[in-house]
Amino acid sequence: QVQLTESGPGLVKPSQTLSLTCSVSGESITTDYNYWSWIRQAPGKGLEWMATIVYSGSTFDSPSLKSRTSISRDTSKNQFTLQVRSVTPEDTAVYYCARGRVGGEYDYWGQGTQVTVSP
């Protein structure tokens, strides 16, 4: 059984960098044909895809976030991490990490972690 667990600071001040980590158990993040993503949901809004790292290590970031994101991984810890630079209150959301299979949908999700951006 694949399990994903997000961890993060909870509260971040505007202009700071938000760092979130997703710890994965039950499968290696380098297993072929998997991809690992960060997705968020702001209050009253739908799910927003932010970034993905593929099993090969290739990364993709949402252009709507204007190059403020970086996704990376630590294969020794079986974790992947998202950084969001220059956060504003509009970055307040529940942040999820999720696994997808190439050609398929997201099939495993973390429970989500609340991040609030406030002075």
PDB file of C-alpha atoms in Angstrom:
ATOM      1  CA  GLN A   1       0.000   0.000   0.000  1.00  0.00           C
ATOM      2  CA  VAL A   2       1.425   3.341  -1.045  1.00  0.00           C
ATOM      3  CA  GLN A   3       1.195   6.071   1.562  1.00  0.00           C
ATOM      4  CA  LEU A   4       2.046   9.740   1.176  1.00  0.00           C
ATOM      5  CA  THR A   5       2.478  12.117   4.088  1.00  0.00           C
ATOM      6  CA  GLU A   6       2.903  15.865   3.715  1.00  0.00           C
ATOM      7  CA  SER A   7       4.800  17.982   6.189  1.00  0.00           C
ATOM      8  CA  GLY A   8       5.203  21.723   6.296  1.00  0.00           C
ATOM      9  CA  PRO A   9       5.377  24.798   8.510  1.00  0.00           C
ATOM     10  CA  GLY A  10       1.670  25.543   8.825  1.00  0.00           C
ATOM     11  CA  LEU A  11       2.191  29.301   8.968  1.00  0.00           C
ATOM     12  CA  VAL A  12       4.432  31.359   6.697  1.00  0.00           C
ATOM     13  CA  LYS A  13       4.921  35.110   6.463  1.00  0.00           C
ATOM     14  CA  PRO A  14       4.453  36.970   3.179  1.00  0.00           C
ATOM     15  CA  SER A  15       7.550  37.140   0.951  1.00  0.00           C
ATOM     16  CA  GLN A  16       9.089  34.073   2.596  1.00  0.00           C
ATOM     17  CA  THR A  17       9.778  30.733   0.935  1.00  0.00           C
ATOM     18  CA  LEU A  18       7.443  27.872   1.726  1.00  0.00           C
ATOM     19  CA  SER A  19       8.979  24.402   1.855  1.00  0.00           C
ATOM     20  CA  LEU A  20       6.858  21.265   1.886  1.00  0.00           C
ATOM     21  CA  THR A  21       7.962  17.655   2.010  1.00  0.00           C
ATOM     22  CA  CYS A  22       6.103  14.539   0.946  1.00  0.00           C
ATOM     23  CA  SER A  23       7.324  11.320   2.514  1.00  0.00           C
ATOM     24  CA  VAL A  24       6.416   8.207   0.555  1.00  0.00           C
ATOM     25  CA  SER A  25       6.190   4.662   1.858  1.00  0.00           C
ATOM     26  CA  GLY A  26       5.239   1.458   0.154  1.00  0.00           C
ATOM     27  CA  GLU A  27       6.966   2.272  -3.138  1.00  0.00           C
ATOM     28  CA  SER A  28      10.131   3.909  -4.381  1.00  0.00           C
ATOM     29  CA  ILE A  29       9.674   7.314  -5.977  1.00  0.00           C
ATOM     30  CA  THR A  30      11.992   6.104  -8.748  1.00  0.00           C
ATOM     31  CA  THR A  31       9.726   3.215  -9.747  1.00  0.00           C
ATOM     32  CA  ASP A  32       9.150   3.305 -13.485  1.00  0.00           C
ATOM     33  CA  TYR A  33       6.153   5.144 -14.888  1.00  0.00           C
ATOM     34  CA  ASN A  34       5.169   6.898 -11.666  1.00  0.00           C
ATOM     35  CA  TYR A  35       4.958  10.635 -11.291  1.00  0.00           C
ATOM     36  CA  TRP A  36       4.678  12.628  -8.100  1.00  0.00           C
ATOM     37  CA  SER A  37       2.905  15.922  -7.814  1.00  0.00           C
ATOM     38  CA  TRP A  38       1.974  18.774  -5.574  1.00  0.00           C
ATOM     39  CA  ILE A  39      -1.604  20.013  -5.798  1.00  0.00           C
ATOM     40  CA  ARG A  40      -3.296  22.625  -3.673  1.00  0.00           C
ATOM     41  CA  GLN A  41      -6.779  23.823  -2.894  1.00  0.00           C
ATOM     42  CA  ALA A  42      -7.345  27.368  -1.720  1.00  0.00           C
ATOM     43  CA  PRO A  43     -10.464  28.211   0.311  1.00  0.00           C
ATOM     44  CA  GLY A  44     -13.527  28.126  -1.906  1.00  0.00           C
ATOM     45  CA  LYS A  45     -11.563  27.106  -5.001  1.00  0.00           C
ATOM     46  CA  GLY A  46     -10.857  23.960  -6.929  1.00  0.00           C
ATOM     47  CA  LEU A  47      -7.747  21.835  -7.073  1.00  0.00           C
ATOM     48  CA  GLU A  48      -4.720  23.494  -8.629  1.00  0.00           C
ATOM     49  CA  TRP A  49      -1.819  21.485  -9.990  1.00  0.00           C
ATOM     50  CA  MET A  50       1.513  23.044  -9.010  1.00  0.00           C
ATOM     51  CA  ALA A  51       4.424  20.804  -9.989  1.00  0.00           C
ATOM     52  CA  THR A  52       5.405  17.251 -10.873  1.00  0.00           C
ATOM     53  CA  ILE A  53       8.550  15.177 -10.685  1.00  0.00           C
ATOM     54  CA  VAL A  54       8.660  12.076 -12.808  1.00  0.00           C
ATOM     55  CA  TYR A  55      10.286   8.756 -11.880  1.00  0.00           C
ATOM     56  CA  SER A  56      13.209   9.657 -14.118  1.00  0.00           C
ATOM     57  CA  GLY A  57      13.788  12.922 -12.271  1.00  0.00           C
ATOM     58  CA  SER A  58      12.367  15.249 -14.887  1.00  0.00           C
ATOM     59  CA  THR A  59      10.330  18.094 -13.455  1.00  0.00           C
ATOM     60  CA  PHE A  60       7.420  20.211 -14.589  1.00  0.00           C
ATOM     61  CA  ASP A  61       6.080  23.384 -12.993  1.00  0.00           C
ATOM     62  CA  SER A  62       2.789  25.153 -13.514  1.00  0.00           C
ATOM     63  CA  PRO A  63       3.317  28.283 -15.634  1.00  0.00           C
ATOM     64  CA  SER A  64       0.521  30.008 -13.736  1.00  0.00           C
ATOM     65  CA  LEU A  65       2.758  30.211 -10.688  1.00  0.00           C
ATOM     66  CA  LYS A  66       5.193  32.389 -12.577  1.00  0.00           C
ATOM     67  CA  SER A  67       8.374  30.414 -11.847  1.00  0.00           C
ATOM     68  CA  ARG A  68       7.934  30.652  -8.083  1.00  0.00           C
ATOM     69  CA  THR A  69       8.033  26.877  -7.580  1.00  0.00           C
ATOM     70  CA  SER A  70      10.781  24.273  -7.478  1.00  0.00           C
ATOM     71  CA  ILE A  71      10.188  20.564  -7.062  1.00  0.00           C
ATOM     72  CA  SER A  72      12.983  18.165  -6.128  1.00  0.00           C
ATOM     73  CA  ARG A  73      13.513  14.776  -4.577  1.00  0.00           C
ATOM     74  CA  ASP A  74      15.721  12.925  -2.127  1.00  0.00           C
ATOM     75  CA  THR A  75      15.803   9.338  -3.282  1.00  0.00           C
ATOM     76  CA  SER A  76      17.744   8.220  -0.207  1.00  0.00           C
ATOM     77  CA  LYS A  77      14.804   9.325   1.952  1.00  0.00           C
ATOM     78  CA  ASN A  78      12.104   8.498  -0.611  1.00  0.00           C
ATOM     79  CA  GLN A  79      10.800  12.054  -0.354  1.00  0.00           C
ATOM     80  CA  PHE A  80      10.023  14.873  -2.712  1.00  0.00           C
ATOM     81  CA  THR A  81       9.882  18.516  -1.837  1.00  0.00           C
ATOM     82  CA  LEU A  82       8.195  21.648  -3.095  1.00  0.00           C
ATOM     83  CA  GLN A  83       9.452  25.164  -2.568  1.00  0.00           C
ATOM     84  CA  VAL A  84       7.259  28.171  -3.244  1.00  0.00           C
ATOM     85  CA  ARG A  85       9.078  31.487  -3.266  1.00  0.00           C
ATOM     86  CA  SER A  86       7.731  34.925  -2.425  1.00  0.00           C
ATOM     87  CA  VAL A  87       4.491  33.669  -0.939  1.00  0.00           C
ATOM     88  CA  THR A  88       1.471  35.920  -0.552  1.00  0.00           C
ATOM     89  CA  PRO A  89      -1.827  35.412   1.292  1.00  0.00           C
ATOM     90  CA  GLU A  90      -3.174  34.020  -2.017  1.00  0.00           C
ATOM     91  CA  ASP A  91      -0.941  30.992  -1.426  1.00  0.00           C
ATOM     92  CA  THR A  92      -3.012  30.054   1.623  1.00  0.00           C
ATOM     93  CA  ALA A  93      -4.363  26.592   0.860  1.00  0.00           C
ATOM     94  CA  VAL A  94      -4.386  22.934   1.732  1.00  0.00           C
ATOM     95  CA  TYR A  95      -1.415  21.372  -0.023  1.00  0.00           C
ATOM     96  CA  TYR A  96      -1.549  17.774  -1.181  1.00  0.00           C
ATOM     97  CA  CYS A  97       1.022  15.429  -2.618  1.00  0.00           C
ATOM     98  CA  ALA A  98      -0.153  12.689  -4.930  1.00  0.00           C
ATOM     99  CA  ARG A  99       1.051   9.828  -7.083  1.00  0.00           C
ATOM    100  CA  GLY A 100       0.018   9.223 -10.638  1.00  0.00           C
ATOM    101  CA  ARG A 101       0.881   6.617 -13.208  1.00  0.00           C
ATOM    102  CA  VAL A 102       1.922   7.616 -16.714  1.00  0.00           C
ATOM    103  CA  GLY A 103      -1.204   7.427 -18.837  1.00  0.00           C
ATOM    104  CA  GLY A 104      -3.448   7.345 -15.765  1.00  0.00           C
ATOM    105  CA  GLU A 105      -4.939   9.458 -13.033  1.00  0.00           C
ATOM    106  CA  TYR A 106      -3.746  10.273  -9.551  1.00  0.00           C
ATOM    107  CA  ASP A 107      -4.390   7.171  -7.486  1.00  0.00           C
ATOM    108  CA  TYR A 108      -2.769   7.896  -4.138  1.00  0.00           C
ATOM    109  CA  TRP A 109      -3.037  11.120  -2.160  1.00  0.00           C
ATOM    110  CA  GLY A 110      -1.702  12.429   1.091  1.00  0.00           C
ATOM    111  CA  GLN A 111      -4.097  13.727   3.708  1.00  0.00           C
ATOM    112  CA  GLY A 112      -3.139  17.327   2.966  1.00  0.00           C
ATOM    113  CA  THR A 113      -1.443  19.965   5.042  1.00  0.00           C
ATOM    114  CA  GLN A 114      -2.845  23.416   5.741  1.00  0.00           C
ATOM    115  CA  VAL A 115      -0.579  26.336   4.947  1.00  0.00           C
ATOM    116  CA  THR A 116      -1.568  29.844   5.942  1.00  0.00           C
ATOM    117  CA  VAL A 117       0.318  32.891   4.708  1.00  0.00           C
ATOM    118  CA  SER A 118      -0.107  35.738   7.148  1.00  0.00           C
ATOM    119  CA  PRO A 119       2.062  38.493   8.674  1.00  0.00           C
TER     120      PRO A 119
END
